[in-house]
XYZ file of C-alpha atoms in Angstrom:
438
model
C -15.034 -23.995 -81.799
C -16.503 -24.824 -78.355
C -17.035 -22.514 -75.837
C -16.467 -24.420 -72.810
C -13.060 -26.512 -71.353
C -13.334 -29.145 -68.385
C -10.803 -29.417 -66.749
C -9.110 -32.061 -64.340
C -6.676 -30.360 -62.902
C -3.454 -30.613 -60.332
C -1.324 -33.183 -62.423
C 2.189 -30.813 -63.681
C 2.052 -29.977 -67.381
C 4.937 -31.864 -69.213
C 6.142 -31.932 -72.689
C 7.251 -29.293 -75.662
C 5.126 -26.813 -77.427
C 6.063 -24.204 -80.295
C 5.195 -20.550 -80.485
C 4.959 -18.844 -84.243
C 4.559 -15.429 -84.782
C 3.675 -12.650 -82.541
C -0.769 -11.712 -82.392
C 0.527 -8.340 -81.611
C 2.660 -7.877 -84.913
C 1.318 -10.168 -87.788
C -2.112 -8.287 -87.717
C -0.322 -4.734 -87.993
C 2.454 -6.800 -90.569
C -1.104 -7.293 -92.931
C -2.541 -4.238 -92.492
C 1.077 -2.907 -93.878
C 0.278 -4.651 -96.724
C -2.096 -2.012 -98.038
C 0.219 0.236 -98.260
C 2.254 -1.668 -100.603
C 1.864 -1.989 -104.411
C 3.539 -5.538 -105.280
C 2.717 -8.920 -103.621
C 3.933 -9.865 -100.097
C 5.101 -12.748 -98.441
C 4.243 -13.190 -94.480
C 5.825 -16.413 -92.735
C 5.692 -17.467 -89.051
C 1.527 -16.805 -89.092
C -0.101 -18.576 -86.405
C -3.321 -19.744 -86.957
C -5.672 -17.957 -84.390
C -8.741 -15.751 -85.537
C -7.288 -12.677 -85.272
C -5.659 -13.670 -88.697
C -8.721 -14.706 -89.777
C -10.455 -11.370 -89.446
C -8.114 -9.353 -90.228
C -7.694 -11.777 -93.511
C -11.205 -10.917 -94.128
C -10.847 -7.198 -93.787
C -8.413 -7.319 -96.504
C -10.338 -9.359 -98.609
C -13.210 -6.818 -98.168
C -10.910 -3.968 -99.574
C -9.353 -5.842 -102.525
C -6.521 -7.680 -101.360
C -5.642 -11.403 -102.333
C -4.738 -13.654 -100.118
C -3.194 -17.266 -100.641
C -3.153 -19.301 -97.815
C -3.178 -22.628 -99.840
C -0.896 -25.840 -98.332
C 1.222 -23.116 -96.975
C 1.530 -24.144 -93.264
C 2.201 -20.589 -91.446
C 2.616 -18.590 -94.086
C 0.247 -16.199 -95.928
C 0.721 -14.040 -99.892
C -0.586 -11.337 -100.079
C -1.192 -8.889 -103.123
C -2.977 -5.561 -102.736
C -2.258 -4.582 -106.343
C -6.186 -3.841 -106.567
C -6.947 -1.928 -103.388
C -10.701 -0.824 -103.688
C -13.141 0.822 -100.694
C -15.187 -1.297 -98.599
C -18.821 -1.357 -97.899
C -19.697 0.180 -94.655
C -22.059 -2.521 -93.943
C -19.247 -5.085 -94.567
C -16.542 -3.726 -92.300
C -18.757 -3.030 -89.583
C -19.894 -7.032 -89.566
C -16.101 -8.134 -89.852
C -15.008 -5.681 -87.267
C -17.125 -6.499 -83.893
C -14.091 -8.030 -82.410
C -11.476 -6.512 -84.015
C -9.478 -2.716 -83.209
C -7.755 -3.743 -86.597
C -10.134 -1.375 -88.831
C -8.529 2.132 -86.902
C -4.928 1.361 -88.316
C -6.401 0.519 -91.937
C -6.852 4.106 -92.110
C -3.399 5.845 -92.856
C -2.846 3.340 -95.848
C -6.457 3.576 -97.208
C -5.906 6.993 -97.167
C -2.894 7.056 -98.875
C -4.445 4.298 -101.617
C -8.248 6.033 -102.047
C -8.465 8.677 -99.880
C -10.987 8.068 -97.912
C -11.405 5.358 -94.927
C -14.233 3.972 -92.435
C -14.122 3.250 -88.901
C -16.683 1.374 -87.168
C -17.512 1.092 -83.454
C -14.663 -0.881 -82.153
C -14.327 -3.979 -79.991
C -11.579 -5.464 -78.414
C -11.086 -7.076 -75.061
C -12.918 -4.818 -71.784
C -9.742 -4.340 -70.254
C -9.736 -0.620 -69.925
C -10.518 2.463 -71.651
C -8.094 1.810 -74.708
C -9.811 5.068 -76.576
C -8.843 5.970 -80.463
C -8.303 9.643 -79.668
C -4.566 9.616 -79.873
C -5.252 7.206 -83.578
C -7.725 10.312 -84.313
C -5.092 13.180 -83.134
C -2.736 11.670 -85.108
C -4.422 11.370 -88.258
C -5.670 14.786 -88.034
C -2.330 15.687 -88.002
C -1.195 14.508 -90.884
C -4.094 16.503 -92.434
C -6.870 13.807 -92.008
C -10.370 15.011 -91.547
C -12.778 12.826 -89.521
C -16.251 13.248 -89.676
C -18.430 11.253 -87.046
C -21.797 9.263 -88.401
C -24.103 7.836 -86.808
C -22.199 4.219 -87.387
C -19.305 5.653 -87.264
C -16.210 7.804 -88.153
C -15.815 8.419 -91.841
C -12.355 10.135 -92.747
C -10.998 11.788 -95.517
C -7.733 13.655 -97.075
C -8.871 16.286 -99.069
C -5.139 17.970 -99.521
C -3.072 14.681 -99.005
C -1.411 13.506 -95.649
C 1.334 15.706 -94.916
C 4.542 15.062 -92.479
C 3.715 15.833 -89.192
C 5.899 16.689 -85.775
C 3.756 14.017 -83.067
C 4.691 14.100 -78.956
C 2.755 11.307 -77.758
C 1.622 11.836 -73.953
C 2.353 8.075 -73.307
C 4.047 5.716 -75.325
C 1.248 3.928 -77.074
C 2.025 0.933 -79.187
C -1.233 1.198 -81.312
C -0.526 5.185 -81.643
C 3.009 4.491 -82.571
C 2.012 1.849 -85.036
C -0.672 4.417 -86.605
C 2.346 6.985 -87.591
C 4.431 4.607 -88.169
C 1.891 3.380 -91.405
C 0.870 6.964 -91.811
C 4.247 8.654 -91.952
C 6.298 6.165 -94.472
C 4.106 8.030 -97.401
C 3.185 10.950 -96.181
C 4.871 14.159 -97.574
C 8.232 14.770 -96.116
C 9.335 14.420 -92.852
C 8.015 13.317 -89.386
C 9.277 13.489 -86.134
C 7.532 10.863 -83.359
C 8.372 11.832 -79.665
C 7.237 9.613 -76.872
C 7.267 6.019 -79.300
C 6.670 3.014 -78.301
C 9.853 0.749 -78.571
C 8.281 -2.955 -77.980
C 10.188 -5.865 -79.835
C 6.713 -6.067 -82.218
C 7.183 -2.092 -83.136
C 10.965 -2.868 -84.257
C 9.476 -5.659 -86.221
C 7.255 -3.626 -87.942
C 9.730 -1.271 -88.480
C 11.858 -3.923 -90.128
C 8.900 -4.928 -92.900
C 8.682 -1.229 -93.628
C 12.659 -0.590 -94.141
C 12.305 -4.151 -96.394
C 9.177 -2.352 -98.227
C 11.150 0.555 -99.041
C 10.312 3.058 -95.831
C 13.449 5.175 -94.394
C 12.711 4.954 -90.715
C 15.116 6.082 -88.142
C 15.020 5.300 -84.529
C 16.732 7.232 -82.214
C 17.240 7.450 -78.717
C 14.670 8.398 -76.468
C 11.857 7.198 -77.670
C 12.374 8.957 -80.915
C 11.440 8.083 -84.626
C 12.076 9.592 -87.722
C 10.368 8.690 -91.113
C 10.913 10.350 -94.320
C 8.296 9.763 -96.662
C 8.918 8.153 -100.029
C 6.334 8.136 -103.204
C 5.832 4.686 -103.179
C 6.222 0.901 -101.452
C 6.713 -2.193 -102.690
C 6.241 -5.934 -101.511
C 8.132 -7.663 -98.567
C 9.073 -11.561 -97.553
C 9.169 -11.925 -93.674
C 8.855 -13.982 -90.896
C 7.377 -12.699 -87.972
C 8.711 -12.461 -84.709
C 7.911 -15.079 -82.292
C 5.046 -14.711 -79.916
C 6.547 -13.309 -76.255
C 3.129 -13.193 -74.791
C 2.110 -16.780 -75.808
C 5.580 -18.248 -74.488
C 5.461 -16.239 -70.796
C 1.887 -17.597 -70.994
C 3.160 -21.481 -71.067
C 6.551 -20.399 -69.000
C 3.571 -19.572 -65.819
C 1.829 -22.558 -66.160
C 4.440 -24.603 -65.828
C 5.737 -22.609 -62.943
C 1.894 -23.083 -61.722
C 1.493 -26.837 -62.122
C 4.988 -27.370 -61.190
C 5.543 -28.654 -64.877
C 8.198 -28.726 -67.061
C 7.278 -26.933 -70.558
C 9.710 -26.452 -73.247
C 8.815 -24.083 -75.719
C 10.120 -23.982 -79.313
C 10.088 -20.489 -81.122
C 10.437 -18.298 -77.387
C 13.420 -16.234 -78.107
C 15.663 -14.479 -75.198
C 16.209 -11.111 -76.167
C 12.730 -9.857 -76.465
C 11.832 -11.978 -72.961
C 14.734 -10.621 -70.854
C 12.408 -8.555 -68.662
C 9.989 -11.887 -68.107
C 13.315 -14.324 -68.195
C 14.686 -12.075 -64.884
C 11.266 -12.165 -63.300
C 10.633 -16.178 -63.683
C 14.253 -16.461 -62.126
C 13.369 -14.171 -58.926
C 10.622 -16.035 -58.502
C 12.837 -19.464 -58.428
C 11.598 -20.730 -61.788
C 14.231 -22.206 -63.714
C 14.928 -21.592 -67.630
C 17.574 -22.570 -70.218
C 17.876 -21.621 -73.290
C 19.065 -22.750 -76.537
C 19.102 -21.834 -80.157
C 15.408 -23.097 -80.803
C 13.718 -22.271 -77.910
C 13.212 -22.307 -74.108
C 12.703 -24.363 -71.325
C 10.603 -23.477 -68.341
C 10.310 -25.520 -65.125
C 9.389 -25.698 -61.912
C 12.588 -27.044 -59.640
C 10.424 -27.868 -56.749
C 10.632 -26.867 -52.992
C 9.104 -22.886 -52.442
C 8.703 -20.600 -54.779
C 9.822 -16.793 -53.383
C 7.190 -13.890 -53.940
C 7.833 -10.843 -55.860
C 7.012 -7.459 -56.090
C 6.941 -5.795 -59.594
C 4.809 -3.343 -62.095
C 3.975 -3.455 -65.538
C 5.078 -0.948 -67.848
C 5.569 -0.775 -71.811
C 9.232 -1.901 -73.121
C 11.571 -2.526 -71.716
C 9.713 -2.698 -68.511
C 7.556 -6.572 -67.634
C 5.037 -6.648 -70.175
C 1.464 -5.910 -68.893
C 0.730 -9.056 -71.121
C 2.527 -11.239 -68.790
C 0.919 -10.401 -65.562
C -2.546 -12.101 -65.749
C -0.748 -15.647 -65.900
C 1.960 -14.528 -63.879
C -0.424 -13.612 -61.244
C -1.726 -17.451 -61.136
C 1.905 -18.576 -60.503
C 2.426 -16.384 -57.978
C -0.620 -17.785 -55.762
C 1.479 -21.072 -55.382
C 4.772 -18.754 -54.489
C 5.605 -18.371 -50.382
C 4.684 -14.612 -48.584
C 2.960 -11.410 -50.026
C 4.061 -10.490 -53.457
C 2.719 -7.232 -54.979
C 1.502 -6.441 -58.567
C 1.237 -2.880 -59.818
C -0.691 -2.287 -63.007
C 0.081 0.895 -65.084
C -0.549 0.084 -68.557
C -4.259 -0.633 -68.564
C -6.376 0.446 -65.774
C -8.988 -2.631 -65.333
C -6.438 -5.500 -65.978
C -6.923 -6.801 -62.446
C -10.795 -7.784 -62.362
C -9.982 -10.832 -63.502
C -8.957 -12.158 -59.862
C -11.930 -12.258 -58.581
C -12.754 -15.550 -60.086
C -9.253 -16.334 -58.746
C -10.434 -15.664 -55.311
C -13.589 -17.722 -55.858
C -10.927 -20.485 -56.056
C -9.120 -20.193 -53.717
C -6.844 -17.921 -53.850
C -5.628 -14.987 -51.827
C -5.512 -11.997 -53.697
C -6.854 -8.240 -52.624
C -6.761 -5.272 -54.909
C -6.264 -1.571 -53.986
C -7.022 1.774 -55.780
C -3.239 2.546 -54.444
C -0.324 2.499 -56.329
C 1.662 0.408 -54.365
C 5.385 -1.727 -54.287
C 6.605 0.961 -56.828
C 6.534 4.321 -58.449
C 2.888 6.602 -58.976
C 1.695 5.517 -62.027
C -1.024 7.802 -64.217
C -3.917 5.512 -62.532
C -2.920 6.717 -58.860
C -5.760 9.124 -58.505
C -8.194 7.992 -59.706
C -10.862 5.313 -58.561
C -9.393 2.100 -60.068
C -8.093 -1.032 -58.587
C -4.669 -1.460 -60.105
C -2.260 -2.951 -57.942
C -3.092 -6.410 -56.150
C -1.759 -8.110 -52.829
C -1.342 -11.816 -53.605
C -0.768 -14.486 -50.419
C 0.693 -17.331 -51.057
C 0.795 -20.311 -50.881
C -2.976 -21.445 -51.453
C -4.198 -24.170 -52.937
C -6.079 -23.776 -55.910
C -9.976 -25.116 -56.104
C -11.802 -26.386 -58.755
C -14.214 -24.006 -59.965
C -16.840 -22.635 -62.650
C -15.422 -19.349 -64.050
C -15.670 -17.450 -67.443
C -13.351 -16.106 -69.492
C -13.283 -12.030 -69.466
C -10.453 -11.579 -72.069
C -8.101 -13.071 -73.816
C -4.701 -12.538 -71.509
C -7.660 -13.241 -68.347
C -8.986 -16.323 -70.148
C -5.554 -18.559 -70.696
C -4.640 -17.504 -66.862
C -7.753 -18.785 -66.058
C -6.857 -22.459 -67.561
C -3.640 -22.387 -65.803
C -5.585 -21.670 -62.861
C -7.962 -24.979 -63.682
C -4.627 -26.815 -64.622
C -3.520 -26.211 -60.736
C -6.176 -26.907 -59.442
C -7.580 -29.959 -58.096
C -10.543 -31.662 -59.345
C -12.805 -30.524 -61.734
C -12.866 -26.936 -63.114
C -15.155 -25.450 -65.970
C -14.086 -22.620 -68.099
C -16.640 -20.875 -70.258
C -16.003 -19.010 -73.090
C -12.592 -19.892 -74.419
C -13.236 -19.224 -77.782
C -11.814 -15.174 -77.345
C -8.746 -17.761 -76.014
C -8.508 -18.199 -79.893
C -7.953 -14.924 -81.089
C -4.264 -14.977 -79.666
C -3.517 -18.953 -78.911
C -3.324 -21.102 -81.697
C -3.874 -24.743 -81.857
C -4.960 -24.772 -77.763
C -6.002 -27.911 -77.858
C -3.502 -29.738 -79.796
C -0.711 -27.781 -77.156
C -2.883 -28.985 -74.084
C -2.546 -32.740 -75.520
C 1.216 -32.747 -76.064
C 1.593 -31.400 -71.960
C -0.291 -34.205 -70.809
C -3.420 -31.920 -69.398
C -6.646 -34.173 -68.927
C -9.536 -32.378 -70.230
C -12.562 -32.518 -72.398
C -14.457 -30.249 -75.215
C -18.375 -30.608 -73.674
């Protein structure tokens, strides 16, 4: 893979594109393969490199996987589950948070697991100490080493009764593949309830798990002795098809997109229609365009589901630099999401950030000293520029950005655009874009 993109931009971004499976649930669908003891059949996989390193995590620790003229769709069999070498895991892991939720279900298989220092994209904070609360409550027992966190069960993982402070989707997804064999019952308070949880959820109940969601943001899961195999297909990915739904609304293109599904893009789908973008939808996808004229600006916050997906707003915030007046953007999931405008300032557009919480309710960021909402003018015409990628959500807004633009733009590093967009290239060609791989 290359690691720049040149782009000639400001022609609109035509033609049809399909999304498969959702980043944010096939890697936690795999990892729930540990905890079963017959083969299992994942369809829907998109081919991006999170797969591929959380493929080779698996491998590390036993588990089979056949890939072979099988477009999309992965088997898995963790009959032979076996412990990792430190050494291995940490090399596999650099870019990967995957390794912290390995740790219920190794548990459960050997009884002991490895963390290494984690990676990930510098968007925030993101710490492990509500994975590490939670495990210890089940009766986990970390111990910390100098490369890392070794952790153990010496009396077996017990239900637990879990109030999460804030409803954290890779906290939730850590009891979730803790609890379903942990002895008897637990009670989660304060869950996460994104579209990618209930998916997960789903493979579970298919495995064998008896999972209960209530309302409120509670979960129940009784423990059972023992999990089988599953055949699924994953849910489509939301993130990936609000990605393509902003640059068409930022190009003024017309993008349909085969595989985006309604229901779990309802808060985006009301969004991109207050903004003026139109959509229509039928039973195998979506279309986005732009209808021409002025687009109207907005004022909204992020917030986890059912609230507009903090994954959305980095490309949304590239559309909205073409919309007409001041729109607002308030950013309460992750606390460092917005540094990514700068570069969109360099080129041309209007955008100021504020430590305030502004255009909507305080938000647990509010005092303390990070920018988290933006001001964004519009409209401004976008400027060719030289920018690099900071993370993945960052890095794909950035392209629409080039896309708008006119002339010439060059974006560096788009290979971390590959851990969550597959087949970039091959999607740029069918909308017509007019760039080249240096």
């Amino acid at each position: 893979m290359t690691s720049s993109l040149v782009v000639d931009g400001g022609s609109p971004l035509v033609g049809d594109i399909e999304v498969r499976g959702a980043k944010n649930l096939v890697s936690k669908a795999m990892v729930a393969v540990m905890l079963a003891e017959e083969g299992c059949r994942l369809r829907g996989v998109p081919e991006i490199s999170d797969v591929q390193i959380v493929s080779g995590l698996l491998e590390l620790h036993g588990v089979v996987i056949d890939s072979t003229d099988r477009d999309g769709e992965l088997v898995l069999d963790p009959t032979n589950v076996e412990q990792a070498h430190i050494a291995d895991i940490d090399a596999h892991a650099g870019s990967s948070r995957v390794p912290v939720l390995l740790c219920g279900p190794l548990l459960h298989r050997l009884g002991e697991a490895f963390i290494p220092d984690l990676g990930g994209c510098r968007i925030g904070e993101r710490p492990i100490n509500y994975h590490l609360d939670v495990l210890r409550t089940f009766g986990a027992v970390v111990e910390k080493r100098q490369d890392g966190l070794r952790l153990t069960a010496p009396n077996g993982l017990h239900a637990a009764d879990i109030h999460l402070p804030y409803p954290s989707v890779g906290a939730t997804e850590q009891v979730l593949l803790t609890a379903v064999r942990a002895i008897g019952r637990t009670t989660l308070r304060g869950a996460a309830i994104e579209p990618e949880i209930m998916d997960l959820i789903a493979i579970l109940q298919k495995m064998g798990a008896i999972i209960s969601v209530q309302t409120d943001r509670v979960i129940l899961i009784e423990g059972v002795d023992r999990l089988g195999g599953f055949d699924h297909l994953a849910i489509p990915d939301r993130i990936e098809a609000g990605s393509w739904a902003c640059a068409a609304l930022a190009t003024r293109g017309d993008i349909y997109v085969r595989g985006a599904q309604q229901l779990p893009m309802m808060p985006f789908l009301n969004v991109f229609r207050r903004i003026g973008g139109k959509f229509e939808i039928d039973d195998d996808g979506i279309r986005f365009w732009h209808p021409g004229g002025t687009l109207n600006s907005i004022a909204i916050e992020t917030d986890v589901h059912p609230g507009f997906m903090t994954d959305w707003q980095q490309p949304l915030v590239v559309a909205l630099t073409q919309t007409t007046g001041l729109s607002i953007v308030h950013e309460t999931v992750y606390e460092n999401r917005l540094g990514f405008t700068d570069a969109l300032v360099e080129a041309g557009a209007h955008i100021q950030t504020f430590r305030e919480c502004l255009g909507g309710s305080p938000c647990r960021f509010g005092r303390a000293n990070y920018q988290h909402s933006a001001v964004i003018s519009g409209p401004t015409p976008l400027q060719a520029a030289e920018i690099t990628v900071p993370d993945l959500r960052g890095g794909f807004s950035y392209v629409i950005a080039a896309l708008a633009a006119e002339g010439r733009s060059t974006v560096h590093g788009i290979d971390l655009i590959h851990r969550g967009y597959e087949r970039f290239s091959e999607k740029l060609d069918n909308l017509g874009a007019v760039y080249k791989l240096p």
